[in-house]
Short mmCIF file of C-alpha atoms and ligand atoms in Angstrom, two decimals:
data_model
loop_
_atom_site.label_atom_id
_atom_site.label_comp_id
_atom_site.label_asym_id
_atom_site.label_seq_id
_atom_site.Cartn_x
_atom_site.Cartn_y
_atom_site.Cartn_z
CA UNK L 359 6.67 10.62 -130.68
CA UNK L 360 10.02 12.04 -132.12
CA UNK L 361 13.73 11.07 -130.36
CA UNK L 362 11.89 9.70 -127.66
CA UNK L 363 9.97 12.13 -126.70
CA UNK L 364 5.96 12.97 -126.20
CA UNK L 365 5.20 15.22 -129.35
CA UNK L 366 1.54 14.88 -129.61
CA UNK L 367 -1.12 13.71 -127.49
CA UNK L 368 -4.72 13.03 -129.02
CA UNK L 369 -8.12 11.29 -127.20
CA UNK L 370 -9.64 8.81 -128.76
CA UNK L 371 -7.37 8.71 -132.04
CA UNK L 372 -6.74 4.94 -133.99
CA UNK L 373 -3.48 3.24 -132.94
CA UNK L 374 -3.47 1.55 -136.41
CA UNK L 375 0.18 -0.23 -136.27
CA UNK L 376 1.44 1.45 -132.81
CA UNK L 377 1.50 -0.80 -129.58
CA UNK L 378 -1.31 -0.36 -127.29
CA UNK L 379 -0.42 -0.40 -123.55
CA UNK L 380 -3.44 -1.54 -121.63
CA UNK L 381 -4.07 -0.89 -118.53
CA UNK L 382 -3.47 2.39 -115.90
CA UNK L 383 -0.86 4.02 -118.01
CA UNK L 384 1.55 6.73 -115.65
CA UNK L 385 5.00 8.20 -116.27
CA UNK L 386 7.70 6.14 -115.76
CA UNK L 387 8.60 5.79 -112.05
CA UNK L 388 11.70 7.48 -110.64
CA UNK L 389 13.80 5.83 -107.92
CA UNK L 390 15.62 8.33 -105.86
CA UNK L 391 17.55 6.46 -103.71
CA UNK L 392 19.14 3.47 -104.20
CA UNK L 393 22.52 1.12 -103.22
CA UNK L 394 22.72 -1.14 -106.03
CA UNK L 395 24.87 -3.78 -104.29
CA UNK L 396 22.62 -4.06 -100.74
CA UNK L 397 20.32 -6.29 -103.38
CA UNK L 398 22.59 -8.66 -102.04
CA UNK L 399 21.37 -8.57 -98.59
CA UNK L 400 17.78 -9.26 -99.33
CA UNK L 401 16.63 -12.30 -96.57
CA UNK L 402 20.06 -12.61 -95.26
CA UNK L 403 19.67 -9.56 -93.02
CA UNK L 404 16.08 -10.08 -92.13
CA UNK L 405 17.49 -13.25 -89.96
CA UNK L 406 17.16 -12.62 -86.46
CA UNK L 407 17.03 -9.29 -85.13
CA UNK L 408 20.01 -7.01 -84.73
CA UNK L 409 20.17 -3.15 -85.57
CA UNK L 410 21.14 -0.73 -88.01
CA UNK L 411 24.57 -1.08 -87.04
CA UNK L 412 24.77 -4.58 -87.10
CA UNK L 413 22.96 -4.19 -90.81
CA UNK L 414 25.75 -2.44 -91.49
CA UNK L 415 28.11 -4.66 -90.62
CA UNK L 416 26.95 -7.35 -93.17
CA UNK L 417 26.45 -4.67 -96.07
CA UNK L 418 30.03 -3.85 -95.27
CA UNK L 419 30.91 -7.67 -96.32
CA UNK L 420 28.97 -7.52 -99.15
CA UNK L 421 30.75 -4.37 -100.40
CA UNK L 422 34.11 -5.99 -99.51
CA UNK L 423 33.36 -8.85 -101.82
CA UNK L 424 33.10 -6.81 -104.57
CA UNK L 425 35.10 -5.72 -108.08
CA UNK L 426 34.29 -4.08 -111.37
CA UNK L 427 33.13 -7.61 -113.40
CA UNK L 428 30.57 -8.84 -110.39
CA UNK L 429 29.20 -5.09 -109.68
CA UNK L 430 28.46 -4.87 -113.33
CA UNK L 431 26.55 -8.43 -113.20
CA UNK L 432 24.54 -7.88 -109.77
CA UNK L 433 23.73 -4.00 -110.94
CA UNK L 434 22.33 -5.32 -114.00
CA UNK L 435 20.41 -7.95 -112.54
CA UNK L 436 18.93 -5.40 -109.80
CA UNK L 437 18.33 -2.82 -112.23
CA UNK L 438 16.27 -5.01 -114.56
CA UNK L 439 14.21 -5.86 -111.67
CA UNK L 440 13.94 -2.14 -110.97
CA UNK L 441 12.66 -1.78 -114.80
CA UNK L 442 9.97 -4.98 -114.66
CA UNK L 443 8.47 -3.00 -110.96
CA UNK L 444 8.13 0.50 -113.56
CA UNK L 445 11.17 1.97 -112.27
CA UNK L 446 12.79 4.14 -115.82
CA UNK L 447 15.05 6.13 -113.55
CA UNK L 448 17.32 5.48 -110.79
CA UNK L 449 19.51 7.43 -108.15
CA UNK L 450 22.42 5.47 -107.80
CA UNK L 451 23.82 6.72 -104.18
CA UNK L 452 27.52 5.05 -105.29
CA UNK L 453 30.09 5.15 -102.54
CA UNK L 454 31.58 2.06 -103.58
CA UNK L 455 34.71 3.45 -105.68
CA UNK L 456 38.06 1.52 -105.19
CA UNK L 457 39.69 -1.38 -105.05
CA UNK L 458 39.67 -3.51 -101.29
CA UNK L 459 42.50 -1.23 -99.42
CA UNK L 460 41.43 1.47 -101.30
CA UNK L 461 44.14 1.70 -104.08
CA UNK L 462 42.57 3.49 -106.68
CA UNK L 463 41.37 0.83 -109.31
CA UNK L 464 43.48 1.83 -113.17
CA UNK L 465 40.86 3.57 -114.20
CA UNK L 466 39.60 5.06 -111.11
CA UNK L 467 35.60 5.30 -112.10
CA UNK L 468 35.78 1.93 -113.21
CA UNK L 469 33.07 0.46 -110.86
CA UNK L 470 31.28 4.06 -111.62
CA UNK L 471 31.18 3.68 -114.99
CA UNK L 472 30.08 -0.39 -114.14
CA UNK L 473 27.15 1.51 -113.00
CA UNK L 474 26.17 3.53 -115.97
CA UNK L 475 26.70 0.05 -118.19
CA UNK L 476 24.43 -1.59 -115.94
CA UNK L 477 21.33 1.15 -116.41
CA UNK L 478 22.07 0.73 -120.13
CA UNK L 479 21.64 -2.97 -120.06
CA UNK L 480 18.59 -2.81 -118.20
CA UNK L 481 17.02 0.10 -119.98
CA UNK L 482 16.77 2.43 -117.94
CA UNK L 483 17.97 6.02 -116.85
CA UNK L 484 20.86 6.67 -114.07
CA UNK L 485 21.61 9.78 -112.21
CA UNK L 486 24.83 8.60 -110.52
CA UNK L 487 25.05 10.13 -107.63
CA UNK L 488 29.37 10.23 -106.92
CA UNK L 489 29.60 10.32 -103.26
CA UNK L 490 32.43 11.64 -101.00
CA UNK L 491 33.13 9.38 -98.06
CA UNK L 492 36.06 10.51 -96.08
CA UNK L 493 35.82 9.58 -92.49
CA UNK L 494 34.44 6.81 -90.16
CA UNK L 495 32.17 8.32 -87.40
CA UNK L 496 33.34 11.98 -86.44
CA UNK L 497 36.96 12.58 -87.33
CA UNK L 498 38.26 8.73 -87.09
CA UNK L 499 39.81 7.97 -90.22
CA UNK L 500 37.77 5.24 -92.62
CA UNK L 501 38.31 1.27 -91.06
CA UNK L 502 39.37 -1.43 -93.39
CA UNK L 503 36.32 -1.48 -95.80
CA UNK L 504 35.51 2.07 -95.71
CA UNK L 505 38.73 2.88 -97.14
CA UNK L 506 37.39 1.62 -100.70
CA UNK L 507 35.06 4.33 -99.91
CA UNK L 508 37.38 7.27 -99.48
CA UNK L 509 39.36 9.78 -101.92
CA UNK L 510 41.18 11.09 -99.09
CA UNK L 511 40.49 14.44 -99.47
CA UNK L 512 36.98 16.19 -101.10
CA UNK L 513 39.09 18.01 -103.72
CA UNK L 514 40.19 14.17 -104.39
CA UNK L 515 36.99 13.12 -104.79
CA UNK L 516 36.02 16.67 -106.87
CA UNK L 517 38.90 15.48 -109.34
CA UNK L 518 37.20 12.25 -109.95
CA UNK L 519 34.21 13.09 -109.87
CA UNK L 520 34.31 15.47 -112.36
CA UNK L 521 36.35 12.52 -114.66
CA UNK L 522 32.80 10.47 -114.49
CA UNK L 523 30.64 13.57 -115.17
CA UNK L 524 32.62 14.27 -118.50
CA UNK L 525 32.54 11.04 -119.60
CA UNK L 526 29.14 10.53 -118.55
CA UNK L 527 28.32 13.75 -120.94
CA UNK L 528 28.61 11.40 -123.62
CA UNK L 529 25.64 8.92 -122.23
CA UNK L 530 22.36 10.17 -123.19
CA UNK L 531 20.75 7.98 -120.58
CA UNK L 532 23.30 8.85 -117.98
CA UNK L 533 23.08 12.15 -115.44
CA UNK L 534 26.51 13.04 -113.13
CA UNK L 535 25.37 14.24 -109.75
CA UNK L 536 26.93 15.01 -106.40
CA UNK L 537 26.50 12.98 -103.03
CA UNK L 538 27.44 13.69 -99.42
CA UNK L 539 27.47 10.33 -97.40
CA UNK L 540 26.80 11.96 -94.15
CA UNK L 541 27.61 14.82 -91.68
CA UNK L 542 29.48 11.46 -90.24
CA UNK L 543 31.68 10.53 -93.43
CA UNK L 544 32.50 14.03 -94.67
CA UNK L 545 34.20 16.32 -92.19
CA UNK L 546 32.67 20.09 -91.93
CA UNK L 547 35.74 22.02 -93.62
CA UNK L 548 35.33 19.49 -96.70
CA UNK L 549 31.11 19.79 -96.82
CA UNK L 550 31.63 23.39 -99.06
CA UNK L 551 34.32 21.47 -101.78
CA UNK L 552 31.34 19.30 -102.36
CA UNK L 553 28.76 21.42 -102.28
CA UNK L 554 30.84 24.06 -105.09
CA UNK L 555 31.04 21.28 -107.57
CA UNK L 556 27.28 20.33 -107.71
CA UNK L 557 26.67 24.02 -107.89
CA UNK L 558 29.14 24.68 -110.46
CA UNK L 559 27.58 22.00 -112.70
CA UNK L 560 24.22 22.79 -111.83
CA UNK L 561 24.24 18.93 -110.20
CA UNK L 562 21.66 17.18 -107.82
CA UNK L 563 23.59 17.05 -104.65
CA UNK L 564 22.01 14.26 -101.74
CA UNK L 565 22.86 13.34 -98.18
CA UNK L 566 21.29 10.80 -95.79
CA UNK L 567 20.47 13.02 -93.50
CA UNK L 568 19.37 12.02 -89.40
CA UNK L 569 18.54 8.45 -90.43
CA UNK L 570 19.76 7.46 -86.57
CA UNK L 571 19.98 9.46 -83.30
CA UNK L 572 23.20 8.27 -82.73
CA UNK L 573 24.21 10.67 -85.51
CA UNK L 574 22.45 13.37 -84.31
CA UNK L 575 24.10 13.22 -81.04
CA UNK L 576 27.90 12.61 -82.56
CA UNK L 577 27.18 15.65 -84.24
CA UNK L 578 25.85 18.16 -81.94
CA UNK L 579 29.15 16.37 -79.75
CA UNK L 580 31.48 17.27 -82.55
CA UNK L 581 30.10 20.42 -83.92
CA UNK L 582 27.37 20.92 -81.69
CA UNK L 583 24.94 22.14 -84.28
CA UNK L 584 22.71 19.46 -85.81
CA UNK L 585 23.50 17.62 -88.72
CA UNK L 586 20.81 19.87 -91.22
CA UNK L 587 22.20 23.02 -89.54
CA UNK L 588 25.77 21.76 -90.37
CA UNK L 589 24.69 20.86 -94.03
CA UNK L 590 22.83 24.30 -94.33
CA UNK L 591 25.97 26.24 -92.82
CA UNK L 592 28.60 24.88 -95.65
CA UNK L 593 25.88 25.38 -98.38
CA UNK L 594 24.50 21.83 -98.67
CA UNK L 595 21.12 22.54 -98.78
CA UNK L 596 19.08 24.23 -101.78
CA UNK L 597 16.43 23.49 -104.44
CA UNK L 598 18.66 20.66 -106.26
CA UNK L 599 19.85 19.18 -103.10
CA UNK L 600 18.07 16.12 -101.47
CA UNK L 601 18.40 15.00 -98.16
CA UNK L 602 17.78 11.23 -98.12
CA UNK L 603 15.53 10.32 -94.75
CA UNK L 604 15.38 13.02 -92.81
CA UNK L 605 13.94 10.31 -89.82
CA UNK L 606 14.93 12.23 -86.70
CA UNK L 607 14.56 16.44 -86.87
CA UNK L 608 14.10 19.53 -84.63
CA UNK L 609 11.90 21.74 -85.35
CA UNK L 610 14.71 24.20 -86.74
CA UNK L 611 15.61 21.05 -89.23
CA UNK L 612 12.27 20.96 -90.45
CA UNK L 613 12.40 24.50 -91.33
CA UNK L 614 15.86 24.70 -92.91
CA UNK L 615 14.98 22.08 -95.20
CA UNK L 616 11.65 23.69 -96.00
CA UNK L 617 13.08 27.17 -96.12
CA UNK L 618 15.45 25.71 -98.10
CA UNK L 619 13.36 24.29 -100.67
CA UNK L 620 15.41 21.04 -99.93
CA UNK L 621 13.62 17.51 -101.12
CA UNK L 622 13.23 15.26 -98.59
CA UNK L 623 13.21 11.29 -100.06
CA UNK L 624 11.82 9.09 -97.89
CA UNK L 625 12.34 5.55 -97.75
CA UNK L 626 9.68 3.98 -95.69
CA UNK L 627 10.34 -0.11 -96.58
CA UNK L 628 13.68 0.59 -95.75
CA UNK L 629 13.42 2.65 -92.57
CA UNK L 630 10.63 0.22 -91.05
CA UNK L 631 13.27 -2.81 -92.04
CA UNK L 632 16.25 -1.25 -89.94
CA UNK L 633 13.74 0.17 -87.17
CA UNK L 634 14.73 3.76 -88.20
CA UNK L 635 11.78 5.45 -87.16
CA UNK L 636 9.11 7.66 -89.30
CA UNK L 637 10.33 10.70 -90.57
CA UNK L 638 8.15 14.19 -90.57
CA UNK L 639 7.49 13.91 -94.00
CA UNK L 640 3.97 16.18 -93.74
CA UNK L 641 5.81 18.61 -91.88
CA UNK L 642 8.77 19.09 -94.15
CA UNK L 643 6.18 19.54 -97.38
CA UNK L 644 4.51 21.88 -95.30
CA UNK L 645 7.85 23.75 -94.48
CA UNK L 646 8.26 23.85 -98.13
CA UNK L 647 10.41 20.59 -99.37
CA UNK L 648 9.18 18.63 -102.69
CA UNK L 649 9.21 14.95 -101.24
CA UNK L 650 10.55 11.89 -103.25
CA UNK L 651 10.79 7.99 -102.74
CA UNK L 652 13.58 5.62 -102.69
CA UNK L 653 13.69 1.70 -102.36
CA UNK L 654 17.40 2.41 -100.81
CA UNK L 655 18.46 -1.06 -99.31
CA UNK L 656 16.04 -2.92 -101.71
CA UNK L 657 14.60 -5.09 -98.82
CA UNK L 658 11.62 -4.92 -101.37
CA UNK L 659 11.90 -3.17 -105.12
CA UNK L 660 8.22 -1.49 -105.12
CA UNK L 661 7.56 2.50 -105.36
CA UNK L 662 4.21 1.98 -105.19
CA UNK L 663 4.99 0.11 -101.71
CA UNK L 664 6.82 3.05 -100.84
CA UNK L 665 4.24 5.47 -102.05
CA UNK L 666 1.72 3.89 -99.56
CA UNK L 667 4.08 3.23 -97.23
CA UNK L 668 4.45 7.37 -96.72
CA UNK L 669 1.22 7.78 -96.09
CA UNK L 670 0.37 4.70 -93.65
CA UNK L 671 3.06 5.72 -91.57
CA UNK L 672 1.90 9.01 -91.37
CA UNK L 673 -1.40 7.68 -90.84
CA UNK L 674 -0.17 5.37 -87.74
CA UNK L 675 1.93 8.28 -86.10
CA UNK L 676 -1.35 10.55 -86.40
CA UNK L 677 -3.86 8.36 -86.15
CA UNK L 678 -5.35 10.73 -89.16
CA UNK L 679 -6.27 9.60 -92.86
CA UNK L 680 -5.41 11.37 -95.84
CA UNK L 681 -2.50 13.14 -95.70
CA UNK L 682 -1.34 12.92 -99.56
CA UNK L 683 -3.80 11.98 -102.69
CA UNK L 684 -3.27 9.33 -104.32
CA UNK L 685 -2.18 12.10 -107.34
CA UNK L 686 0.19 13.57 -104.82
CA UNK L 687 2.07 10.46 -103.73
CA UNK L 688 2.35 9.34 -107.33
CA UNK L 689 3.72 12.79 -107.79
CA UNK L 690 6.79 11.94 -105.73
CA UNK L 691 7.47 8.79 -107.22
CA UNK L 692 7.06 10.21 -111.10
CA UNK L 693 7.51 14.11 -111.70
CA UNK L 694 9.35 14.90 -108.70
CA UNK L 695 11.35 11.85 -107.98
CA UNK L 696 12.91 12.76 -112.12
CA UNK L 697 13.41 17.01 -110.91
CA UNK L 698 15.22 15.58 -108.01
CA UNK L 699 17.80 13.50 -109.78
CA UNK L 700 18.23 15.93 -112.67
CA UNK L 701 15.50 14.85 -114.95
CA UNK L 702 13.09 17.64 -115.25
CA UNK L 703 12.59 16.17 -118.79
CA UNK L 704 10.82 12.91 -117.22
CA UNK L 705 7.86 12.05 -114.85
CA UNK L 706 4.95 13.72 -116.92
CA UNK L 707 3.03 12.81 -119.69
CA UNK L 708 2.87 15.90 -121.75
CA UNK L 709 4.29 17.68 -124.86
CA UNK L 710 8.22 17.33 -124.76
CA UNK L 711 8.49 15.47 -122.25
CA UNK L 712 10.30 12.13 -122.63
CA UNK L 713 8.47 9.22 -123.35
CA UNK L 714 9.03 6.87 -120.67
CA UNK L 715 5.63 5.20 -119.85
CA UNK L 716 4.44 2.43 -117.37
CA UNK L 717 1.46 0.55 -117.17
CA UNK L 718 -0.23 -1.50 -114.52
CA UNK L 719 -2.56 -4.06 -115.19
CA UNK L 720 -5.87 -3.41 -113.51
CA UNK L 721 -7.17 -7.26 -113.81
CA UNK L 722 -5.22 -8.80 -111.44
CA UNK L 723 -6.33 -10.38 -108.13
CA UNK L 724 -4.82 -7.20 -106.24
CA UNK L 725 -6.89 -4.57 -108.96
CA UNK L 726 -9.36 -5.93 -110.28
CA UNK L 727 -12.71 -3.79 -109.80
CA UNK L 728 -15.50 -2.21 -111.35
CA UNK L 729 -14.14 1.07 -110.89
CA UNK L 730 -10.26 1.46 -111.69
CA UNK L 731 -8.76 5.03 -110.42
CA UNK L 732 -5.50 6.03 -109.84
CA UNK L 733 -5.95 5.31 -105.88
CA UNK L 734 -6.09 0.98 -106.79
CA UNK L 735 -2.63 1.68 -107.83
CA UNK L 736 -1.34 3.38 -105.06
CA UNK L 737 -3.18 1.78 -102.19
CA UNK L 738 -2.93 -1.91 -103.69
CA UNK L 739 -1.03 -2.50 -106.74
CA UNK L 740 2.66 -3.94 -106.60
CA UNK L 741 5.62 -3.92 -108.78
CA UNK L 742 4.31 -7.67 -109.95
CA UNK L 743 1.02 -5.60 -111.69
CA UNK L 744 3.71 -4.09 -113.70
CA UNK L 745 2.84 -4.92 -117.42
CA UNK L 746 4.25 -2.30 -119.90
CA UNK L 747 7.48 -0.55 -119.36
CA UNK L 748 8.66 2.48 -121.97
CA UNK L 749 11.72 4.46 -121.50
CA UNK L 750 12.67 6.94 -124.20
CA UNK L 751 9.88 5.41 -126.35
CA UNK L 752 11.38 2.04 -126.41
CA UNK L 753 9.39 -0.85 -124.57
CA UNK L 754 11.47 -2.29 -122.46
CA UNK L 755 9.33 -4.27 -120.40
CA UNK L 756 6.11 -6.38 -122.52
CA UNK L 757 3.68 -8.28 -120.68
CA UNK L 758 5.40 -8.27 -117.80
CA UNK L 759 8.51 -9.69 -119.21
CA UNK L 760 11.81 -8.08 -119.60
CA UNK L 761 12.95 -7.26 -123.56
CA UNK L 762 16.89 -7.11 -122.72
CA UNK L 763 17.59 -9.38 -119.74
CA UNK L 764 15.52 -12.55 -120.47
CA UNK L 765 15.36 -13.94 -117.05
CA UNK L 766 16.04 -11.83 -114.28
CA UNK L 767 15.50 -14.16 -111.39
CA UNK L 768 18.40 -16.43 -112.80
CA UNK L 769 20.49 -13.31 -113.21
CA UNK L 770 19.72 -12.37 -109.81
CA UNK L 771 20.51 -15.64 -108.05
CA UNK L 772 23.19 -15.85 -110.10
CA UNK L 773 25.13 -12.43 -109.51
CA UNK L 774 24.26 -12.09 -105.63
CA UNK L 775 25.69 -15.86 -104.81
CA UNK L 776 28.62 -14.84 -107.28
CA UNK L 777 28.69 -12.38 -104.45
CA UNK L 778 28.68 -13.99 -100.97
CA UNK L 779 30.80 -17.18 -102.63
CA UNK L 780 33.84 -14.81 -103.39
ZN1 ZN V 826 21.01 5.08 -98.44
#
């Protein structure tokens, strides 16, 4: 290994003074979507029942609470929990840019750049994803918390976007990409203004995409196309776009976002906590989309949870086994999950490739057995059988314990009831 990266690999060779990582070693785990600050929410909104919309409501207080200093605490808490489950790369879907009111904050990428700090403290990569949120529902301007949320204008948000992605050149762990909230927060004549930046940085560019029917239908109301056909028509869609969900599609969807070569991230512990529904994930690979994972609202931090969780749901929706390998699904959470985000570098163990590396243990209650294969990870494993976590070919993450934030439950329960006490 040279700079971090994979420049030999040899059977059977003598690891004289190197560290040995035991266990099922993969590449390091990618994931694709995620809200930093909904960490917060974790067992509060699993009280009672309520909807997505009611969900929202208390994510909307969280994000009101708040400010540069306790983003930068709770996103390094969340993000060393993300590196002790295997995670060495996250999409950070970051909507959250100004100050309550939304005045621009002094430096307006301030809680952007909190971000990027964050991933560095926790060791791991970050493709911030800068999104443009403009408008509340179909044309109503953005309500009292969304306005933090809002540049006013996409070529607004262009300006300051492209701020974070030059200053983010100078972050070697640290990719700028592009992020359309939804066909509901960005109005049709601003979709293209996004869209032309991503493409003229070569950028990933993501969207949730038909998480709810209620979206669908303001849509085909407003525009009356659907959402995908909107996002395909103003030159969303494409082989480094991603649209996040992707729960509730025509037929003609599926096979935009196929045709499209358009990755689909699914988020399965996240769309069975809020009732979404189950996506056509089979369909859209069919059609032609790479597929990806994404822990999103962090009800649980586990890819290999959501890795399963693909294919069960398929599996209950069908009432057919064996849609995806176990090789396949650990596809989209490595290799694919990296591409999708910008980091075609990361996600294989090879020659060149960066040497971010994860092991799980395969002596634990949950894996122990005569016969370890990839599929004991997939089908059983969790984040806790984490042992061994490299990212550029520094261990981050030994025996289970975290190198750089010593003890990431107290840094969690301190930084989230910072949180809901302000
Ligand atoms: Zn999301």
């Amino acid at each position: 290994m040279t700079d971090g990266r994979i420049t030999a690999l040899r059977p059977g060779g003598e690891p004289g003074d190197a560290v040995v990582l035991d266990g099922l070693v993969l590449p390091g785990l990618a994931n694709a979507h995620s809200h930093a600050f909904h960490r917060a929410l974790r067992g509060e909104t699993q009280v009672g029942g309520g909807t997505f919309w009611t969900w929202r409501e208390t994510m909307y207080r969280a994000a009101a609470a708040l400010d540069p200093d306790t983003y930068l605490d709770l996103a390094t808490a969340v993000y060393a929990e993300m590196a002790l489950a295997g995670i060495t790369c996250v999409g950070e879907f970051h909507y959250l840019h100004h100050a309550p009111g939304g005045t621009p904050y002094a430096d307006p990428n301030v809680m952007g750049e909190a971000l990027v700090e964050a991933a560095a403290r926790a060791g791991i990569r970050i493709t911030l994803l800068d999104t443009c949120y403009l408008s509340s529902g179909f044309g109503a301007p953005p309500d009292a918390t969304q306005a933090r949320f809002s540049d006013g204008t996409a070529h607004a948000w262009a300006e300051r976007a492209e701020a974070l992605a030059v200053a983010l050149d100078k972050h070697p762990h640290a990719v700028a990409g592009a992020a359309v909230h939804s066909v509901r927060a960005v109005p049709a004549d601003q979709l293209a203004v996004v869209a032309a930046w991503a493409e003229g940085r070569l950028a990933p560019i993501h969207a949730h995409l038909s998480e709810q029917p209620a979206e669908n239908e303001g849509c085909v109301e407003a525009y009356g196309v659907t959402p995908t056909r909107l996002l395909a028509d103003h030159g969303v869609l494409g082989p480094r776009a991603t649209a996040v969900h992707a729960t509730h599609l025509t037929g003609d969807d599926v096979a935009l976002l196929g045709g499209s070569a358009t990755t689909v991230c699914m988020c399965p512990t996240t769309e069975r906590d809020l009732a979404d529904g189950i996506g056509p994930a089979k369909d859209l690979q069919l059609a032609g989309s790479r597929l990806t994972l994404g822990s999103d609202s962090h009800a649980v931090i586990d890819l290999f949870e959501e890795a399963r969780g693909m294919e069960l749901d398929e599996r209950l929706r069908t009432r057919r086994r064996g849609h995806w390998s176990a090789d396949e699904l650990l596809r989209a959470a490595t290799g694919d999950g990296h591409a999708s985000l910008g980091w075609p570098e990361a996600g294989r163990i090879e020659v060149g490739a960066v040497a971010d590396l994860v092991t799980v243990s395969l002596d634990s209650v949950r894996t122990a057995t005569p016969r370890p294969r990839p599929e004991t990870a997939v089908f059983a494993a969790t984040a806790a059988d984490v042992r061994d976590v490299v990212v550029g070919g520094r261990l981050v993450v030994r025996h289970g314990a975290h190198r750089l934030v010593p003890d990431v439950p107290a840094a969690l329960r301190r930084a989230v009831g910072r949180l809901w006490a302000s």
